[in-house]
JSON list of C-alpha atoms and ligand atoms in Angstrom, two decimals:
[
{"chain": "K", "resi": 11, "resn": "UNK", "atom": "CA", "xyz": [-23.48, -48.13, 13.87]},
{"chain": "K", "resi": 12, "resn": "UNK", "atom": "CA", "xyz": [-21.64, -48.72, 16.68]},
{"chain": "K", "resi": 13, "resn": "UNK", "atom": "CA", "xyz": [-22.49, -48.33, 19.48]},
{"chain": "K", "resi": 14, "resn": "UNK", "atom": "CA", "xyz": [-19.29, -46.42, 20.30]},
{"chain": "K", "resi": 15, "resn": "UNK", "atom": "CA", "xyz": [-19.72, -44.66, 17.10]},
{"chain": "K", "resi": 16, "resn": "UNK", "atom": "CA", "xyz": [-23.00, -43.67, 17.83]},
{"chain": "K", "resi": 17, "resn": "UNK", "atom": "CA", "xyz": [-22.02, -41.92, 21.57]},
{"chain": "K", "resi": 18, "resn": "UNK", "atom": "CA", "xyz": [-18.90, -40.43, 19.94]},
{"chain": "K", "resi": 19, "resn": "UNK", "atom": "CA", "xyz": [-21.02, -38.58, 17.74]},
{"chain": "K", "resi": 20, "resn": "UNK", "atom": "CA", "xyz": [-23.83, -37.68, 19.87]},
{"chain": "K", "resi": 21, "resn": "UNK", "atom": "CA", "xyz": [-21.60, -36.13, 22.42]},
{"chain": "K", "resi": 22, "resn": "UNK", "atom": "CA", "xyz": [-19.55, -34.03, 19.75]},
{"chain": "K", "resi": 23, "resn": "UNK", "atom": "CA", "xyz": [-22.83, -33.07, 18.13]},
{"chain": "K", "resi": 24, "resn": "UNK", "atom": "CA", "xyz": [-24.43, -32.02, 21.19]},
{"chain": "K", "resi": 25, "resn": "UNK", "atom": "CA", "xyz": [-21.11, -29.96, 22.05]},
{"chain": "K", "resi": 26, "resn": "UNK", "atom": "CA", "xyz": [-21.47, -29.10, 18.51]},
{"chain": "K", "resi": 27, "resn": "UNK", "atom": "CA", "xyz": [-24.92, -27.77, 19.09]},
{"chain": "K", "resi": 28, "resn": "UNK", "atom": "CA", "xyz": [-24.47, -25.88, 22.41]},
{"chain": "K", "resi": 29, "resn": "UNK", "atom": "CA", "xyz": [-21.15, -23.93, 20.59]},
{"chain": "K", "resi": 30, "resn": "UNK", "atom": "CA", "xyz": [-23.58, -23.35, 18.04]},
{"chain": "K", "resi": 31, "resn": "UNK", "atom": "CA", "xyz": [-26.23, -20.92, 20.27]},
{"chain": "K", "resi": 32, "resn": "UNK", "atom": "CA", "xyz": [-23.69, -19.20, 22.25]},
{"chain": "K", "resi": 33, "resn": "UNK", "atom": "CA", "xyz": [-24.05, -15.85, 24.20]},
{"chain": "K", "resi": 34, "resn": "UNK", "atom": "CA", "xyz": [-21.25, -14.49, 25.79]},
{"chain": "K", "resi": 35, "resn": "UNK", "atom": "CA", "xyz": [-22.88, -16.31, 29.52]},
{"chain": "K", "resi": 36, "resn": "UNK", "atom": "CA", "xyz": [-22.82, -19.02, 27.23]},
{"chain": "K", "resi": 37, "resn": "UNK", "atom": "CA", "xyz": [-19.24, -20.05, 27.58]},
{"chain": "K", "resi": 38, "resn": "UNK", "atom": "CA", "xyz": [-20.49, -20.38, 31.74]},
{"chain": "K", "resi": 39, "resn": "UNK", "atom": "CA", "xyz": [-23.83, -22.51, 30.90]},
{"chain": "K", "resi": 40, "resn": "UNK", "atom": "CA", "xyz": [-20.90, -24.86, 29.09]},
{"chain": "K", "resi": 41, "resn": "UNK", "atom": "CA", "xyz": [-18.41, -24.91, 31.93]},
{"chain": "K", "resi": 42, "resn": "UNK", "atom": "CA", "xyz": [-20.72, -25.18, 34.56]},
{"chain": "K", "resi": 43, "resn": "UNK", "atom": "CA", "xyz": [-22.99, -27.85, 33.03]},
{"chain": "K", "resi": 44, "resn": "UNK", "atom": "CA", "xyz": [-20.19, -29.94, 31.13]},
{"chain": "K", "resi": 45, "resn": "UNK", "atom": "CA", "xyz": [-20.66, -33.17, 33.86]},
{"chain": "K", "resi": 46, "resn": "UNK", "atom": "CA", "xyz": [-24.67, -33.41, 33.47]},
{"chain": "K", "resi": 47, "resn": "UNK", "atom": "CA", "xyz": [-24.09, -33.16, 29.05]},
{"chain": "K", "resi": 48, "resn": "UNK", "atom": "CA", "xyz": [-21.22, -36.29, 29.19]},
{"chain": "K", "resi": 49, "resn": "UNK", "atom": "CA", "xyz": [-23.70, -37.94, 31.72]},
{"chain": "K", "resi": 50, "resn": "UNK", "atom": "CA", "xyz": [-26.99, -37.16, 29.64]},
{"chain": "K", "resi": 51, "resn": "UNK", "atom": "CA", "xyz": [-25.71, -38.17, 26.87]},
{"chain": "K", "resi": 52, "resn": "UNK", "atom": "CA", "xyz": [-24.74, -41.64, 27.96]},
{"chain": "K", "resi": 53, "resn": "UNK", "atom": "CA", "xyz": [-27.10, -43.27, 27.63]},
{"chain": "K", "resi": 54, "resn": "UNK", "atom": "CA", "xyz": [-27.74, -42.50, 24.34]},
{"chain": "K", "resi": 55, "resn": "UNK", "atom": "CA", "xyz": [-30.86, -45.23, 24.22]},
{"chain": "K", "resi": 56, "resn": "UNK", "atom": "CA", "xyz": [-32.86, -44.14, 26.61]},
{"chain": "K", "resi": 57, "resn": "UNK", "atom": "CA", "xyz": [-33.60, -40.69, 24.65]},
{"chain": "K", "resi": 58, "resn": "UNK", "atom": "CA", "xyz": [-36.90, -39.78, 24.19]},
{"chain": "K", "resi": 59, "resn": "UNK", "atom": "CA", "xyz": [-40.33, -40.73, 26.04]},
{"chain": "K", "resi": 60, "resn": "UNK", "atom": "CA", "xyz": [-43.60, -39.94, 26.96]},
{"chain": "K", "resi": 61, "resn": "UNK", "atom": "CA", "xyz": [-44.49, -35.91, 26.95]},
{"chain": "K", "resi": 62, "resn": "UNK", "atom": "CA", "xyz": [-47.16, -33.59, 26.50]},
{"chain": "K", "resi": 63, "resn": "UNK", "atom": "CA", "xyz": [-47.68, -30.69, 24.82]},
{"chain": "K", "resi": 64, "resn": "UNK", "atom": "CA", "xyz": [-49.46, -28.77, 22.53]},
{"chain": "K", "resi": 65, "resn": "UNK", "atom": "CA", "xyz": [-49.40, -28.48, 18.63]},
{"chain": "K", "resi": 66, "resn": "UNK", "atom": "CA", "xyz": [-49.57, -24.13, 16.69]},
{"chain": "K", "resi": 67, "resn": "UNK", "atom": "CA", "xyz": [-53.13, -26.01, 15.77]},
{"chain": "K", "resi": 68, "resn": "UNK", "atom": "CA", "xyz": [-53.44, -26.05, 19.03]},
{"chain": "K", "resi": 69, "resn": "UNK", "atom": "CA", "xyz": [-54.53, -29.59, 19.70]},
{"chain": "K", "resi": 70, "resn": "UNK", "atom": "CA", "xyz": [-53.17, -31.32, 22.37]},
{"chain": "K", "resi": 71, "resn": "UNK", "atom": "CA", "xyz": [-49.97, -34.39, 20.94]},
{"chain": "K", "resi": 72, "resn": "UNK", "atom": "CA", "xyz": [-48.86, -36.65, 23.52]},
{"chain": "K", "resi": 73, "resn": "UNK", "atom": "CA", "xyz": [-45.78, -39.44, 22.20]},
{"chain": "K", "resi": 74, "resn": "UNK", "atom": "CA", "xyz": [-48.94, -41.92, 21.27]},
{"chain": "K", "resi": 75, "resn": "UNK", "atom": "CA", "xyz": [-49.70, -39.26, 18.01]},
{"chain": "K", "resi": 76, "resn": "UNK", "atom": "CA", "xyz": [-46.26, -40.08, 17.70]},
{"chain": "K", "resi": 77, "resn": "UNK", "atom": "CA", "xyz": [-46.33, -43.71, 16.83]},
{"chain": "K", "resi": 78, "resn": "UNK", "atom": "CA", "xyz": [-46.73, -45.72, 13.47]},
{"chain": "K", "resi": 79, "resn": "UNK", "atom": "CA", "xyz": [-44.24, -43.05, 11.81]},
{"chain": "K", "resi": 80, "resn": "UNK", "atom": "CA", "xyz": [-40.69, -41.88, 12.41]},
{"chain": "K", "resi": 81, "resn": "UNK", "atom": "CA", "xyz": [-39.99, -38.30, 13.02]},
{"chain": "K", "resi": 82, "resn": "UNK", "atom": "CA", "xyz": [-37.34, -35.92, 13.21]},
{"chain": "K", "resi": 83, "resn": "UNK", "atom": "CA", "xyz": [-37.96, -33.31, 16.36]},
{"chain": "K", "resi": 84, "resn": "UNK", "atom": "CA", "xyz": [-35.77, -30.44, 17.27]},
{"chain": "K", "resi": 85, "resn": "UNK", "atom": "CA", "xyz": [-35.91, -27.94, 19.66]},
{"chain": "K", "resi": 86, "resn": "UNK", "atom": "CA", "xyz": [-36.00, -24.35, 20.09]},
{"chain": "K", "resi": 87, "resn": "UNK", "atom": "CA", "xyz": [-37.80, -21.07, 20.31]},
{"chain": "K", "resi": 88, "resn": "UNK", "atom": "CA", "xyz": [-39.29, -18.75, 18.32]},
{"chain": "K", "resi": 89, "resn": "UNK", "atom": "CA", "xyz": [-37.45, -15.11, 18.67]},
{"chain": "K", "resi": 90, "resn": "UNK", "atom": "CA", "xyz": [-34.29, -17.60, 17.89]},
{"chain": "K", "resi": 91, "resn": "UNK", "atom": "CA", "xyz": [-31.88, -15.42, 15.08]},
{"chain": "K", "resi": 92, "resn": "UNK", "atom": "CA", "xyz": [-30.79, -18.02, 13.44]},
{"chain": "K", "resi": 93, "resn": "UNK", "atom": "CA", "xyz": [-30.08, -21.41, 14.73]},
{"chain": "K", "resi": 94, "resn": "UNK", "atom": "CA", "xyz": [-34.45, -22.46, 14.59]},
{"chain": "K", "resi": 95, "resn": "UNK", "atom": "CA", "xyz": [-34.53, -20.84, 11.24]},
{"chain": "K", "resi": 96, "resn": "UNK", "atom": "CA", "xyz": [-32.18, -21.76, 9.49]},
{"chain": "K", "resi": 97, "resn": "UNK", "atom": "CA", "xyz": [-32.77, -25.23, 10.81]},
{"chain": "K", "resi": 98, "resn": "UNK", "atom": "CA", "xyz": [-36.76, -24.86, 9.73]},
{"chain": "K", "resi": 99, "resn": "UNK", "atom": "CA", "xyz": [-36.14, -23.69, 6.03]},
{"chain": "K", "resi": 100, "resn": "UNK", "atom": "CA", "xyz": [-33.48, -26.24, 5.76]},
{"chain": "K", "resi": 101, "resn": "UNK", "atom": "CA", "xyz": [-36.52, -28.84, 7.37]},
{"chain": "K", "resi": 102, "resn": "UNK", "atom": "CA", "xyz": [-38.36, -27.47, 4.68]},
{"chain": "K", "resi": 103, "resn": "UNK", "atom": "CA", "xyz": [-36.35, -27.75, 2.41]},
{"chain": "K", "resi": 104, "resn": "UNK", "atom": "CA", "xyz": [-35.64, -31.33, 3.44]},
{"chain": "K", "resi": 105, "resn": "UNK", "atom": "CA", "xyz": [-40.25, -31.90, 2.99]},
{"chain": "K", "resi": 106, "resn": "UNK", "atom": "CA", "xyz": [-40.07, -30.27, -1.02]},
{"chain": "K", "resi": 107, "resn": "UNK", "atom": "CA", "xyz": [-37.16, -32.85, -2.03]},
{"chain": "K", "resi": 108, "resn": "UNK", "atom": "CA", "xyz": [-38.44, -35.68, -0.27]},
{"chain": "K", "resi": 109, "resn": "UNK", "atom": "CA", "xyz": [-41.77, -34.96, -2.53]},
{"chain": "K", "resi": 110, "resn": "UNK", "atom": "CA", "xyz": [-44.34, -37.77, -2.49]},
{"chain": "K", "resi": 111, "resn": "UNK", "atom": "CA", "xyz": [-42.95, -39.30, 0.69]},
{"chain": "K", "resi": 112, "resn": "UNK", "atom": "CA", "xyz": [-43.14, -36.78, 2.89]},
{"chain": "K", "resi": 113, "resn": "UNK", "atom": "CA", "xyz": [-45.89, -37.79, 4.28]},
{"chain": "K", "resi": 114, "resn": "UNK", "atom": "CA", "xyz": [-43.74, -40.32, 5.72]},
{"chain": "K", "resi": 115, "resn": "UNK", "atom": "CA", "xyz": [-42.54, -38.85, 8.07]},
{"chain": "K", "resi": 116, "resn": "UNK", "atom": "CA", "xyz": [-43.02, -36.54, 10.44]},
{"chain": "K", "resi": 117, "resn": "UNK", "atom": "CA", "xyz": [-40.41, -33.02, 11.40]},
{"chain": "K", "resi": 118, "resn": "UNK", "atom": "CA", "xyz": [-41.72, -31.71, 15.23]},
{"chain": "K", "resi": 119, "resn": "UNK", "atom": "CA", "xyz": [-40.20, -28.37, 16.62]},
{"chain": "K", "resi": 120, "resn": "UNK", "atom": "CA", "xyz": [-40.38, -27.54, 20.07]},
{"chain": "K", "resi": 121, "resn": "UNK", "atom": "CA", "xyz": [-40.90, -24.22, 21.44]},
{"chain": "K", "resi": 122, "resn": "UNK", "atom": "CA", "xyz": [-38.45, -24.45, 24.58]},
{"chain": "K", "resi": 123, "resn": "UNK", "atom": "CA", "xyz": [-39.35, -20.63, 25.30]},
{"chain": "K", "resi": 124, "resn": "UNK", "atom": "CA", "xyz": [-43.05, -21.27, 25.87]},
{"chain": "K", "resi": 125, "resn": "UNK", "atom": "CA", "xyz": [-43.91, -18.39, 28.18]},
{"chain": "K", "resi": 126, "resn": "UNK", "atom": "CA", "xyz": [-43.58, -15.93, 24.99]},
{"chain": "K", "resi": 127, "resn": "UNK", "atom": "CA", "xyz": [-44.29, -19.04, 22.56]},
{"chain": "K", "resi": 128, "resn": "UNK", "atom": "CA", "xyz": [-47.77, -19.57, 23.09]},
{"chain": "K", "resi": 129, "resn": "UNK", "atom": "CA", "xyz": [-49.65, -21.89, 20.57]},
{"chain": "K", "resi": 130, "resn": "UNK", "atom": "CA", "xyz": [-51.08, -18.70, 19.10]},
{"chain": "K", "resi": 131, "resn": "UNK", "atom": "CA", "xyz": [-47.78, -17.34, 18.53]},
{"chain": "K", "resi": 132, "resn": "UNK", "atom": "CA", "xyz": [-46.34, -20.88, 16.98]},
{"chain": "K", "resi": 133, "resn": "UNK", "atom": "CA", "xyz": [-48.57, -20.46, 14.24]},
{"chain": "K", "resi": 134, "resn": "UNK", "atom": "CA", "xyz": [-47.88, -17.15, 12.79]},
{"chain": "K", "resi": 135, "resn": "UNK", "atom": "CA", "xyz": [-44.85, -18.01, 12.60]},
{"chain": "K", "resi": 136, "resn": "UNK", "atom": "CA", "xyz": [-44.63, -21.52, 11.79]},
{"chain": "K", "resi": 137, "resn": "UNK", "atom": "CA", "xyz": [-46.52, -19.46, 7.97]},
{"chain": "K", "resi": 138, "resn": "UNK", "atom": "CA", "xyz": [-42.74, -19.38, 7.15]},
{"chain": "K", "resi": 139, "resn": "UNK", "atom": "CA", "xyz": [-42.21, -22.62, 6.74]},
{"chain": "K", "resi": 140, "resn": "UNK", "atom": "CA", "xyz": [-43.93, -26.28, 5.20]},
{"chain": "K", "resi": 141, "resn": "UNK", "atom": "CA", "xyz": [-46.97, -26.29, 6.74]},
{"chain": "K", "resi": 142, "resn": "UNK", "atom": "CA", "xyz": [-46.42, -30.20, 7.52]},
{"chain": "K", "resi": 143, "resn": "UNK", "atom": "CA", "xyz": [-43.76, -28.93, 10.34]},
{"chain": "K", "resi": 144, "resn": "UNK", "atom": "CA", "xyz": [-45.53, -29.68, 13.60]},
{"chain": "K", "resi": 145, "resn": "UNK", "atom": "CA", "xyz": [-44.30, -27.14, 16.61]},
{"chain": "K", "resi": 146, "resn": "UNK", "atom": "CA", "xyz": [-45.25, -27.90, 20.17]},
{"chain": "K", "resi": 147, "resn": "UNK", "atom": "CA", "xyz": [-45.47, -25.69, 23.83]},
{"chain": "K", "resi": 148, "resn": "UNK", "atom": "CA", "xyz": [-46.61, -25.98, 26.55]},
{"chain": "K", "resi": 149, "resn": "UNK", "atom": "CA", "xyz": [-46.57, -24.84, 30.50]},
{"chain": "K", "resi": 150, "resn": "UNK", "atom": "CA", "xyz": [-43.50, -23.99, 31.80]},
{"chain": "K", "resi": 151, "resn": "UNK", "atom": "CA", "xyz": [-43.18, -27.66, 33.29]},
{"chain": "K", "resi": 152, "resn": "UNK", "atom": "CA", "xyz": [-44.76, -29.61, 30.20]},
{"chain": "K", "resi": 153, "resn": "UNK", "atom": "CA", "xyz": [-41.39, -27.73, 27.44]},
{"chain": "K", "resi": 154, "resn": "UNK", "atom": "CA", "xyz": [-38.66, -29.47, 30.91]},
{"chain": "K", "resi": 155, "resn": "UNK", "atom": "CA", "xyz": [-40.30, -32.80, 30.85]},
{"chain": "K", "resi": 156, "resn": "UNK", "atom": "CA", "xyz": [-39.70, -33.14, 27.06]},
{"chain": "K", "resi": 157, "resn": "UNK", "atom": "CA", "xyz": [-36.59, -31.28, 27.24]},
{"chain": "K", "resi": 158, "resn": "UNK", "atom": "CA", "xyz": [-35.02, -33.58, 29.70]},
{"chain": "K", "resi": 159, "resn": "UNK", "atom": "CA", "xyz": [-36.42, -36.26, 27.51]},
{"chain": "K", "resi": 160, "resn": "UNK", "atom": "CA", "xyz": [-34.96, -35.81, 24.75]},
{"chain": "K", "resi": 161, "resn": "UNK", "atom": "CA", "xyz": [-31.45, -34.81, 27.07]},
{"chain": "K", "resi": 162, "resn": "UNK", "atom": "CA", "xyz": [-32.40, -31.89, 25.34]},
{"chain": "K", "resi": 163, "resn": "UNK", "atom": "CA", "xyz": [-30.23, -28.55, 26.72]},
{"chain": "K", "resi": 164, "resn": "UNK", "atom": "CA", "xyz": [-31.59, -24.87, 27.24]},
{"chain": "K", "resi": 165, "resn": "UNK", "atom": "CA", "xyz": [-31.20, -21.92, 29.20]},
{"chain": "K", "resi": 166, "resn": "UNK", "atom": "CA", "xyz": [-32.43, -18.36, 29.83]},
{"chain": "K", "resi": 167, "resn": "UNK", "atom": "CA", "xyz": [-29.87, -16.02, 29.15]},
{"chain": "K", "resi": 168, "resn": "UNK", "atom": "CA", "xyz": [-31.21, -12.01, 29.75]},
{"chain": "K", "resi": 169, "resn": "UNK", "atom": "CA", "xyz": [-30.56, -9.51, 27.40]},
{"chain": "K", "resi": 170, "resn": "UNK", "atom": "CA", "xyz": [-31.21, -5.76, 28.06]},
{"chain": "K", "resi": 171, "resn": "UNK", "atom": "CA", "xyz": [-34.17, -5.14, 30.83]},
{"chain": "K", "resi": 172, "resn": "UNK", "atom": "CA", "xyz": [-37.32, -7.53, 30.72]},
{"chain": "K", "resi": 173, "resn": "UNK", "atom": "CA", "xyz": [-35.71, -8.72, 27.07]},
{"chain": "K", "resi": 174, "resn": "UNK", "atom": "CA", "xyz": [-33.47, -12.24, 27.27]},
{"chain": "K", "resi": 175, "resn": "UNK", "atom": "CA", "xyz": [-32.69, -14.97, 24.85]},
{"chain": "K", "resi": 176, "resn": "UNK", "atom": "CA", "xyz": [-32.73, -18.55, 24.64]},
{"chain": "K", "resi": 177, "resn": "UNK", "atom": "CA", "xyz": [-29.21, -21.03, 24.28]},
{"chain": "K", "resi": 178, "resn": "UNK", "atom": "CA", "xyz": [-30.57, -24.46, 23.76]},
{"chain": "K", "resi": 179, "resn": "UNK", "atom": "CA", "xyz": [-29.21, -27.95, 22.00]},
{"chain": "K", "resi": 180, "resn": "UNK", "atom": "CA", "xyz": [-29.53, -27.01, 17.85]},
{"chain": "K", "resi": 181, "resn": "UNK", "atom": "CA", "xyz": [-29.05, -31.14, 17.25]},
{"chain": "K", "resi": 182, "resn": "UNK", "atom": "CA", "xyz": [-31.77, -32.43, 14.80]},
{"chain": "K", "resi": 183, "resn": "UNK", "atom": "CA", "xyz": [-32.97, -36.17, 16.72]},
{"chain": "K", "resi": 184, "resn": "UNK", "atom": "CA", "xyz": [-34.45, -38.15, 14.51]},
{"chain": "K", "resi": 185, "resn": "UNK", "atom": "CA", "xyz": [-36.37, -41.27, 15.94]},
{"chain": "K", "resi": 186, "resn": "UNK", "atom": "CA", "xyz": [-38.08, -44.81, 13.62]},
{"chain": "K", "resi": 187, "resn": "UNK", "atom": "CA", "xyz": [-42.15, -45.29, 13.54]},
{"chain": "K", "resi": 188, "resn": "UNK", "atom": "CA", "xyz": [-41.94, -46.97, 17.11]},
{"chain": "K", "resi": 189, "resn": "UNK", "atom": "CA", "xyz": [-39.89, -44.26, 18.77]},
{"chain": "K", "resi": 190, "resn": "UNK", "atom": "CA", "xyz": [-36.40, -45.32, 18.81]},
{"chain": "K", "resi": 191, "resn": "UNK", "atom": "CA", "xyz": [-33.92, -43.20, 18.75]},
{"chain": "K", "resi": 192, "resn": "UNK", "atom": "CA", "xyz": [-31.77, -43.74, 14.99]},
{"chain": "K", "resi": 193, "resn": "UNK", "atom": "CA", "xyz": [-29.30, -40.57, 14.93]},
{"chain": "K", "resi": 194, "resn": "UNK", "atom": "CA", "xyz": [-28.88, -37.04, 14.74]},
{"chain": "K", "resi": 195, "resn": "UNK", "atom": "CA", "xyz": [-28.42, -34.01, 12.13]},
{"chain": "K", "resi": 196, "resn": "UNK", "atom": "CA", "xyz": [-26.22, -31.60, 13.58]},
{"chain": "K", "resi": 197, "resn": "UNK", "atom": "CA", "xyz": [-26.80, -27.87, 13.06]},
{"chain": "K", "resi": 198, "resn": "UNK", "atom": "CA", "xyz": [-25.73, -27.15, 9.33]},
{"chain": "K", "resi": 199, "resn": "UNK", "atom": "CA", "xyz": [-24.47, -30.12, 8.77]},
{"chain": "K", "resi": 200, "resn": "UNK", "atom": "CA", "xyz": [-24.42, -30.99, 4.67]},
{"chain": "K", "resi": 201, "resn": "UNK", "atom": "CA", "xyz": [-27.52, -30.73, 2.77]},
{"chain": "K", "resi": 202, "resn": "UNK", "atom": "CA", "xyz": [-26.25, -34.62, 0.61]},
{"chain": "K", "resi": 203, "resn": "UNK", "atom": "CA", "xyz": [-25.99, -35.78, 4.14]},
{"chain": "K", "resi": 204, "resn": "UNK", "atom": "CA", "xyz": [-29.65, -34.65, 5.09]},
{"chain": "K", "resi": 205, "resn": "UNK", "atom": "CA", "xyz": [-31.20, -35.69, 2.74]},
{"chain": "K", "resi": 206, "resn": "UNK", "atom": "CA", "xyz": [-29.91, -39.55, 3.00]},
{"chain": "K", "resi": 207, "resn": "UNK", "atom": "CA", "xyz": [-30.95, -39.29, 7.03]},
{"chain": "K", "resi": 208, "resn": "UNK", "atom": "CA", "xyz": [-33.99, -38.37, 6.54]},
{"chain": "K", "resi": 209, "resn": "UNK", "atom": "CA", "xyz": [-34.45, -41.40, 3.80]},
{"chain": "K", "resi": 210, "resn": "UNK", "atom": "CA", "xyz": [-32.66, -44.15, 5.23]},
{"chain": "K", "resi": 211, "resn": "UNK", "atom": "CA", "xyz": [-35.20, -42.93, 8.15]},
{"chain": "K", "resi": 212, "resn": "UNK", "atom": "CA", "xyz": [-38.53, -43.41, 5.90]},
{"chain": "K", "resi": 213, "resn": "UNK", "atom": "CA", "xyz": [-36.86, -46.43, 4.47]},
{"chain": "K", "resi": 214, "resn": "UNK", "atom": "CA", "xyz": [-36.53, -47.90, 8.62]},
{"chain": "K", "resi": 215, "resn": "UNK", "atom": "CA", "xyz": [-40.28, -46.94, 8.19]},
{"chain": "K", "resi": 216, "resn": "UNK", "atom": "CA", "xyz": [-41.09, -49.69, 5.89]},
{"chain": "B", "resi": 74, "resn": "LIG", "atom": "NI1", "xyz": [-32.15, -21.16, 17.46]}
]
């Protein structure tokens, strides 16, 4: 894909992704952050980078642990009512379809709600999805750092009392075995496209 087209696609998916997770306060979120979105998405080649997180298994994970296999990574939170469970179920289905090839890539789900998503909480949540998907969390600073590296936008939206929800980018980002950004899967992109993109990612690795 040409760089211009790629950038256009990313820009578009980022907007759609943010729109999907909109709640009332989200309107302000989009308006206030629009210039930032344009700026950060501008550097597609710069997506990704070093991070330090903890998996739902309790294991520490850094970008070095991802080397050698392509990966799909997306961001969300366990209390998300629709976007995150939908994406996790999509990825669960895709892994099943890949059968023997499923171990040729990694699927990562990063919590952008580390205050509530402890490794233990994630471990319990992930029982509903394919066991090959790794959920990651960390300190507030660690999560902020990986979100920045991956150009992911998220924001706490106050609910009733002490309750809150999160707006967050819903795009799945695809990376090759060397950590190079390849493309994206948009939220609820059709299954045929999802399959083709993941198959292509595996071929790139090999
Ligand atoms: Ni979500």
